Amino acid sequence: MTRFVDRFGREHRDLRVSLIDKCNLRCTYCMPSEHMTWLPSDTLLTADEIVRVVRIATDHGITDVRLTGGEPLVRGDVVDIVHRIATLPTRPAVAMTTNGVRLAGMVEALRAAGLQRLNISLDTLDARRFLTLTRRNELHAVLDGIDAAIAAGIRPIKLNAVLVRGVNDDEAPTLLHWAVERGLELRFIEEMPLSVGGQWSPDALVTSDEVVASLRGFDLQPVDDDPHSPARRMRIGGTDATVGFISSISRPFCGGCDRLRLTADGQFRNCLFGRDEYDLRGPMRAGADDDALLERMIASVQAKRAGHGTDDLSLVEPTRGMHAIGG
Ligand SMILES: C[S@@+](CC[C@H](N)C(=O)[O-])C[C@H]1O[C@@H](n2cnc3c(N)ncnc32)[C@H](O)[C@@H]1O
């Protein structure tokens, strides 16, 4: 079997699939407040097309599929897509990254369909800050979604937090207490230059080192980590709880990267920051067979660069924002 091994010997096991570029929040580090240009709906892959690409990918070494967006839960056929992927003969592990706004009403159906793991984004526990960061008044819905996911028995549930200078950069200890009390792993993600309309600046970046320093009171001890994990984890002294740091900017982890991506409009990508995309939608709709699609996926893997260069401040931002690539 051909596996997705690149020129640097990295074997790819993880596929991030963006189901839709639209979102029901407008996080300042991701999108402008209005005038977003969305992908035309006829360019979005259908459920059949998504499942086909995922089937080919899992036949060639992908073991983990993460559904994301945009916001995956605004796509009407998301439960069906989860079910169809989870029941592929290769039985991949199916995870999702969501903002949690619609989760409370859907998590039971998602779990029954085969969803195994969840990452839920939560940058603040303060309703006013939530409104500032996401431009929507939905903190209660997100907290209900987290409670519902815990009650539904989904494990693990991880929380993703982005700290923004001057807005929630003092909130790391509060968020960590809250997460630990509920048995959830909190991960702090450094803000990346991936917003449409761009607010990112290296001077304003809240680095992982800064967050670790603000968590002095937790007696953090390093954990030996899976080298493929983007998060560097630390154990909280005297407990089994851990906290993660995704330091894409200050400490890039490209050497262990095992991730590939499929955008909602059917472009296969080898890196969040890359500029190369390999179109699968056009060939699929023109009648390409599985081998022809596999050839394109392999070409993308072979073109993957050693690193994305986010430590180089001359980095050119990708042509699409995070919402359109799939975070
Ligand atoms: C793009 S979202 C997509 C999934 C879903 N809508 C959500 O909010 O989790 C995935 C993750 O990317 C994070 N994200 C978005 N823009 C980012 C940026 N510029 N830098 C770092 N993380 C970002 C979000 O906070 C979220 O945790």
Coordinates of C-alpha atoms and ligand atoms in Angstrom, one line a residue:
M1 CA 0.0 0.0 0.0
T2 CA 1.3 3.5 -0.8
R3 CA 1.5 5.6 2.3
F4 CA 1.7 9.3 2.5
V5 CA 5.4 9.6 3.3
D6 CA 7.1 12.9 2.2
R7 CA 10.6 13.6 1.1
F8 CA 11.7 14.1 4.7
G9 CA 10.4 10.8 5.9
R10 CA 7.3 12.2 7.6
E11 CA 4.4 9.7 7.5
H12 CA 1.0 11.4 7.4
R13 CA -1.8 9.9 9.5
D14 CA -4.0 12.8 10.2
L15 CA -6.4 14.5 7.7
R16 CA -8.2 17.7 8.6
V17 CA -11.3 18.1 6.6
S18 CA -13.0 21.5 6.4
L19 CA -16.8 20.9 5.9
I20 CA -17.7 24.5 5.2
D21 CA -16.0 27.9 5.3
K22 CA -19.0 29.7 6.9
C23 CA -19.1 30.3 10.7
N24 CA -21.7 31.5 13.2
L25 CA -19.0 33.5 15.1
R26 CA -16.7 36.3 13.8
C27 CA -13.6 35.9 15.9
T28 CA -11.4 39.0 15.4
Y29 CA -8.3 36.9 14.9
C30 CA -10.0 34.9 12.1
M31 CA -12.5 37.0 10.2
P32 CA -13.6 40.6 9.7
S33 CA -17.0 41.6 11.2
E34 CA -18.7 41.8 7.8
H35 CA -18.3 41.7 4.1
M36 CA -16.9 38.2 4.1
T37 CA -16.8 36.6 0.7
W38 CA -17.9 33.0 1.1
L39 CA -17.1 30.1 -1.2
P40 CA -19.9 29.7 -3.8
S41 CA -22.1 26.9 -2.7
D42 CA -21.6 24.9 -5.9
T43 CA -17.9 24.7 -5.1
L44 CA -18.4 23.1 -1.7
L45 CA -17.7 19.3 -1.8
T46 CA -20.8 17.2 -1.4
A47 CA -21.0 14.6 1.3
D48 CA -20.3 11.9 -1.3
E49 CA -17.2 13.8 -2.5
I50 CA -15.9 14.3 1.0
V51 CA -16.4 10.7 2.0
R52 CA -14.8 9.6 -1.3
V53 CA -11.6 11.6 -0.6
V54 CA -11.5 10.4 3.0
R55 CA -12.0 6.8 1.9
I56 CA -9.0 7.0 -0.4
A57 CA -6.9 8.8 2.2
T58 CA -7.7 6.2 4.9
D59 CA -6.9 3.4 2.5
H60 CA -3.4 4.9 2.3
G61 CA -2.4 5.4 5.9
I62 CA -4.6 8.1 7.3
T63 CA -6.0 6.9 10.7
D64 CA -7.3 10.1 12.2
V65 CA -9.9 12.4 10.5
R66 CA -10.7 15.7 12.1
L67 CA -13.8 17.7 10.8
T68 CA -13.5 21.4 11.0
G69 CA -14.3 24.6 9.2
G70 CA -15.4 27.4 9.3
E71 CA -17.9 25.9 11.7
P72 CA -18.6 22.2 11.0
L73 CA -21.9 22.3 12.9
V74 CA -23.4 24.8 10.5
R75 CA -23.3 22.2 7.7
G76 CA -26.8 20.5 7.6
D77 CA -25.5 17.0 6.7
V78 CA -22.7 17.0 9.3
V79 CA -24.1 14.0 11.3
D80 CA -24.4 12.0 8.1
I81 CA -20.8 12.8 7.2
V82 CA -19.6 11.7 10.6
H83 CA -21.5 8.5 10.3
R84 CA -20.3 7.7 6.8
I85 CA -16.6 8.4 7.7
A86 CA -16.7 6.5 11.0
T87 CA -18.2 3.4 9.3
L88 CA -15.6 3.3 6.5
P89 CA -14.0 -0.2 6.3
T90 CA -10.7 1.4 7.7
R91 CA -12.6 2.7 10.8
P92 CA -10.7 5.9 11.2
A93 CA -10.9 7.8 14.5
V94 CA -13.3 10.8 13.9
A95 CA -12.8 14.0 15.8
M96 CA -14.2 17.5 15.4
T97 CA -13.1 21.0 16.2
T98 CA -16.1 23.3 16.9
N99 CA -16.9 26.6 18.5
G100 CA -19.6 24.7 20.5
V101 CA -22.4 27.2 19.7
R102 CA -24.7 24.4 18.2
L103 CA -23.2 21.5 20.1
A104 CA -25.8 21.1 22.9
G105 CA -28.5 20.1 20.5
M106 CA -26.3 17.9 18.3
V107 CA -23.8 16.1 20.5
E108 CA -25.9 13.1 21.2
A109 CA -26.5 12.5 17.5
L110 CA -22.9 13.1 16.7
R111 CA -21.7 10.6 19.3
A112 CA -24.2 8.1 18.0
A113 CA -22.9 8.6 14.5
G114 CA -19.4 7.8 15.6
L115 CA -17.7 11.0 16.7
Q116 CA -15.0 10.1 19.2
R117 CA -13.2 13.3 20.2
L118 CA -13.9 16.9 20.4
N119 CA -11.9 20.1 20.5
I120 CA -14.0 23.1 21.6
S121 CA -12.8 26.6 21.2
L122 CA -13.2 28.8 24.4
D123 CA -11.1 31.9 24.7
T124 CA -12.8 33.5 27.7
L125 CA -15.4 32.8 30.4
D126 CA -16.4 36.5 30.5
A127 CA -19.5 37.3 28.4
R128 CA -18.3 40.8 27.5
R129 CA -14.9 39.6 26.4
F130 CA -16.6 36.8 24.5
L131 CA -18.6 39.4 22.6
T132 CA -15.5 41.4 21.9
L133 CA -13.5 38.4 20.7
T134 CA -16.3 36.7 18.7
R135 CA -18.6 39.6 17.9
R136 CA -21.5 37.3 19.0
N137 CA -23.3 36.9 22.3
E138 CA -23.1 33.2 22.5
L139 CA -21.0 32.3 25.6
H140 CA -23.9 30.6 27.2
A141 CA -24.6 28.4 24.2
V142 CA -20.9 27.4 24.2
L143 CA -20.8 26.6 27.9
D144 CA -24.1 24.5 27.4
G145 CA -22.4 22.7 24.5
I146 CA -19.4 21.8 26.7
D147 CA -21.7 20.5 29.5
A148 CA -23.6 18.5 26.9
A149 CA -20.5 17.0 25.4
I150 CA -19.3 16.0 28.9
A151 CA -22.7 14.5 29.7
A152 CA -22.7 12.6 26.4
G153 CA -19.5 10.8 27.4
I154 CA -17.3 12.1 24.6
R155 CA -13.6 11.8 25.7
P156 CA -11.3 13.3 25.4
I157 CA -12.7 16.8 25.2
K158 CA -10.0 19.5 24.7
L159 CA -10.5 23.2 24.9
N160 CA -8.7 25.6 22.5
A161 CA -7.9 29.1 23.7
V162 CA -6.3 31.9 21.8
L163 CA -5.1 34.8 24.0
V164 CA -5.2 38.2 22.4
R165 CA -3.2 41.1 23.9
G166 CA -5.2 43.5 25.8
V167 CA -8.4 41.4 25.6
N168 CA -8.0 38.1 27.4
D169 CA -4.3 37.8 27.9
D170 CA -4.7 37.8 31.8
E171 CA -7.2 34.9 31.7
A172 CA -5.0 31.8 31.4
P173 CA -5.2 30.9 35.2
T174 CA -9.0 31.3 35.3
L175 CA -9.5 29.2 32.1
L176 CA -7.1 26.5 33.4
H177 CA -8.9 26.2 36.8
W178 CA -12.2 25.9 35.0
A179 CA -11.0 23.3 32.6
V180 CA -9.2 21.2 35.2
E181 CA -12.4 21.2 37.4
R182 CA -14.3 19.6 34.5
G183 CA -11.6 17.1 33.5
L184 CA -10.9 18.9 30.2
E185 CA -7.4 19.5 28.7
L186 CA -6.9 23.2 27.9
R187 CA -4.6 24.1 25.1
F188 CA -3.3 27.6 24.5
I189 CA -2.8 28.3 20.8
E190 CA -0.5 31.1 19.7
E191 CA -2.3 33.5 17.4
M192 CA -1.2 32.9 13.8
P193 CA -1.2 35.3 10.9
L194 CA -4.2 33.6 9.3
S195 CA -7.0 36.2 9.6
V196 CA -8.8 37.7 6.7
G197 CA -8.2 41.4 7.0
G198 CA -5.2 40.8 9.3
Q199 CA -4.8 42.0 12.9
W200 CA -1.7 39.8 13.5
S201 CA 1.5 41.5 14.6
P202 CA 4.6 39.8 16.0
D203 CA 4.8 42.5 18.7
A204 CA 1.3 41.8 20.0
L205 CA 1.7 38.0 20.0
V206 CA 1.0 36.4 23.4
T207 CA 3.7 33.6 23.3
S208 CA 3.4 30.3 25.0
D209 CA 6.4 31.2 27.3
E210 CA 4.4 34.2 28.5
V211 CA 1.4 32.0 29.2
V212 CA 3.5 29.5 31.0
A213 CA 4.9 32.3 33.2
S214 CA 1.4 33.5 34.0
L215 CA 0.6 29.9 35.2
R216 CA 3.4 29.8 37.8
G217 CA 0.9 28.9 40.6
F218 CA 0.2 25.6 38.9
D219 CA 3.6 24.0 39.4
L220 CA 3.8 22.9 35.7
Q221 CA 6.0 19.9 34.9
P222 CA 6.9 19.0 31.3
V223 CA 5.4 15.7 29.9
D224 CA 7.2 13.4 27.4
D225 CA 5.0 14.0 24.4
D226 CA 3.9 12.2 21.2
P227 CA 6.4 13.8 18.7
H228 CA 3.5 14.3 16.2
S229 CA 1.4 16.3 18.6
P230 CA 1.3 20.0 17.9
A231 CA 0.8 20.6 21.6
R232 CA 3.7 20.6 24.1
R233 CA 2.0 19.4 27.3
M234 CA 2.7 20.1 30.9
R235 CA 1.4 18.3 34.0
I236 CA -0.2 20.3 36.8
G237 CA 1.7 19.6 40.0
G238 CA 0.0 17.1 42.3
T239 CA -2.7 16.1 39.7
D240 CA -3.1 14.0 36.5
A241 CA -4.3 17.0 34.6
T242 CA -2.3 18.5 31.8
V243 CA -2.3 21.7 29.9
G244 CA -1.1 22.1 26.3
F245 CA 0.7 24.8 24.4
I246 CA 0.6 25.1 20.6
S247 CA 3.5 27.3 19.8
S248 CA 3.2 27.5 16.0
I249 CA 5.0 30.8 16.0
S250 CA 7.6 30.8 18.8
R251 CA 8.4 27.1 18.5
P252 CA 7.2 25.6 15.2
F253 CA 6.7 21.8 15.2
C254 CA 7.0 21.1 11.5
G255 CA 9.5 18.2 12.0
G256 CA 6.9 16.0 13.5
C257 CA 4.0 17.2 11.3
D258 CA 1.8 14.3 10.1
R259 CA -1.2 16.4 9.0
L260 CA -2.8 16.9 5.6
R261 CA -5.8 19.0 4.8
L262 CA -8.8 19.1 2.6
T263 CA -10.6 22.4 2.1
A264 CA -14.3 22.7 1.9
D265 CA -14.0 23.3 -1.9
G266 CA -11.9 20.3 -2.5
Q267 CA -8.3 21.5 -2.5
F268 CA -5.8 19.1 -1.0
R269 CA -3.1 20.9 1.1
N270 CA 0.1 19.8 2.8
C271 CA 0.4 22.7 5.2
L272 CA -1.8 25.3 7.0
F273 CA 0.7 28.0 5.8
G274 CA 1.5 26.6 2.4
R275 CA 0.5 28.3 -0.8
D276 CA 0.2 25.1 -2.9
E277 CA -3.2 23.5 -3.4
Y278 CA -4.0 20.3 -5.3
D279 CA -7.5 20.5 -6.8
L280 CA -9.5 17.3 -6.3
R281 CA -12.9 18.8 -6.9
G282 CA -12.4 19.5 -10.6
P283 CA -11.0 16.1 -11.5
M284 CA -13.7 14.4 -9.4
R285 CA -16.4 16.2 -11.2
A286 CA -14.8 15.5 -14.5
G287 CA -14.9 11.7 -13.8
A288 CA -11.4 11.0 -12.4
D289 CA -11.0 7.6 -11.0
D290 CA -9.6 6.9 -7.5
D291 CA -6.0 6.3 -8.8
A292 CA -6.0 9.7 -10.4
L293 CA -7.1 11.4 -7.2
L294 CA -4.6 9.4 -5.2
E295 CA -1.9 10.6 -7.6
R296 CA -2.8 14.2 -6.8
M297 CA -2.7 13.6 -3.1
I298 CA 0.7 12.0 -3.4
A299 CA 2.0 14.9 -5.4
S300 CA 0.9 17.2 -2.7
V301 CA 2.6 15.1 0.0
Q302 CA 5.8 15.1 -2.1
A303 CA 5.8 18.8 -2.5
K304 CA 5.5 19.4 1.3
R305 CA 8.3 21.7 2.6
A306 CA 10.4 20.9 5.6
G307 CA 8.9 23.8 7.5
H308 CA 6.3 26.5 7.2
G309 CA 8.6 29.3 8.2
T310 CA 6.4 31.1 10.8
D311 CA 9.5 31.8 12.8
D312 CA 10.7 33.9 9.8
L313 CA 8.8 37.2 10.2
S314 CA 9.0 37.7 6.4
L315 CA 6.5 34.9 6.1
V316 CA 4.0 35.4 3.4
E317 CA 0.5 34.8 4.7
P318 CA -1.4 32.0 2.9
T319 CA -3.9 33.0 0.2
R320 CA -6.8 31.9 2.3
G321 CA -7.7 32.6 5.9
M322 CA -8.0 30.0 8.6
H323 CA -11.8 29.7 8.1
A324 CA -11.3 28.8 4.5
I325 CA -8.5 26.3 5.0
G326 CA -9.9 24.6 8.0
G327 CA -8.3 25.1 11.5
Ligands
LIG1 C1 -10.7 28.0 12.5 S1 -11.5 27.3 13.8 C2 -12.6 26.2 13.0 C3 -13.4 25.3 13.9 C4 -14.5 26.0 14.8 N1 -15.2 27.0 14.1 C5 -13.9 26.5 16.1 O1 -14.0 27.6 16.4 O2 -13.2 25.6 16.7 C6 -10.4 26.2 14.6 C7 -9.5 26.8 15.6 O3 -8.6 27.7 15.0 C8 -8.4 28.8 15.9 N2 -8.0 29.9 15.1 C9 -8.7 30.7 14.2 N3 -7.9 31.7 13.7 C10 -6.7 31.6 14.4 C11 -5.5 32.3 14.3 N4 -5.4 33.4 13.5 N5 -4.5 31.9 15.1 C12 -4.6 30.8 15.9 N6 -5.7 30.1 16.0 C13 -6.8 30.5 15.3 C14 -9.7 28.9 16.6 O4 -9.6 29.6 17.8 C15 -10.2 27.5 16.7 O5 -9.8 27.0 18.0

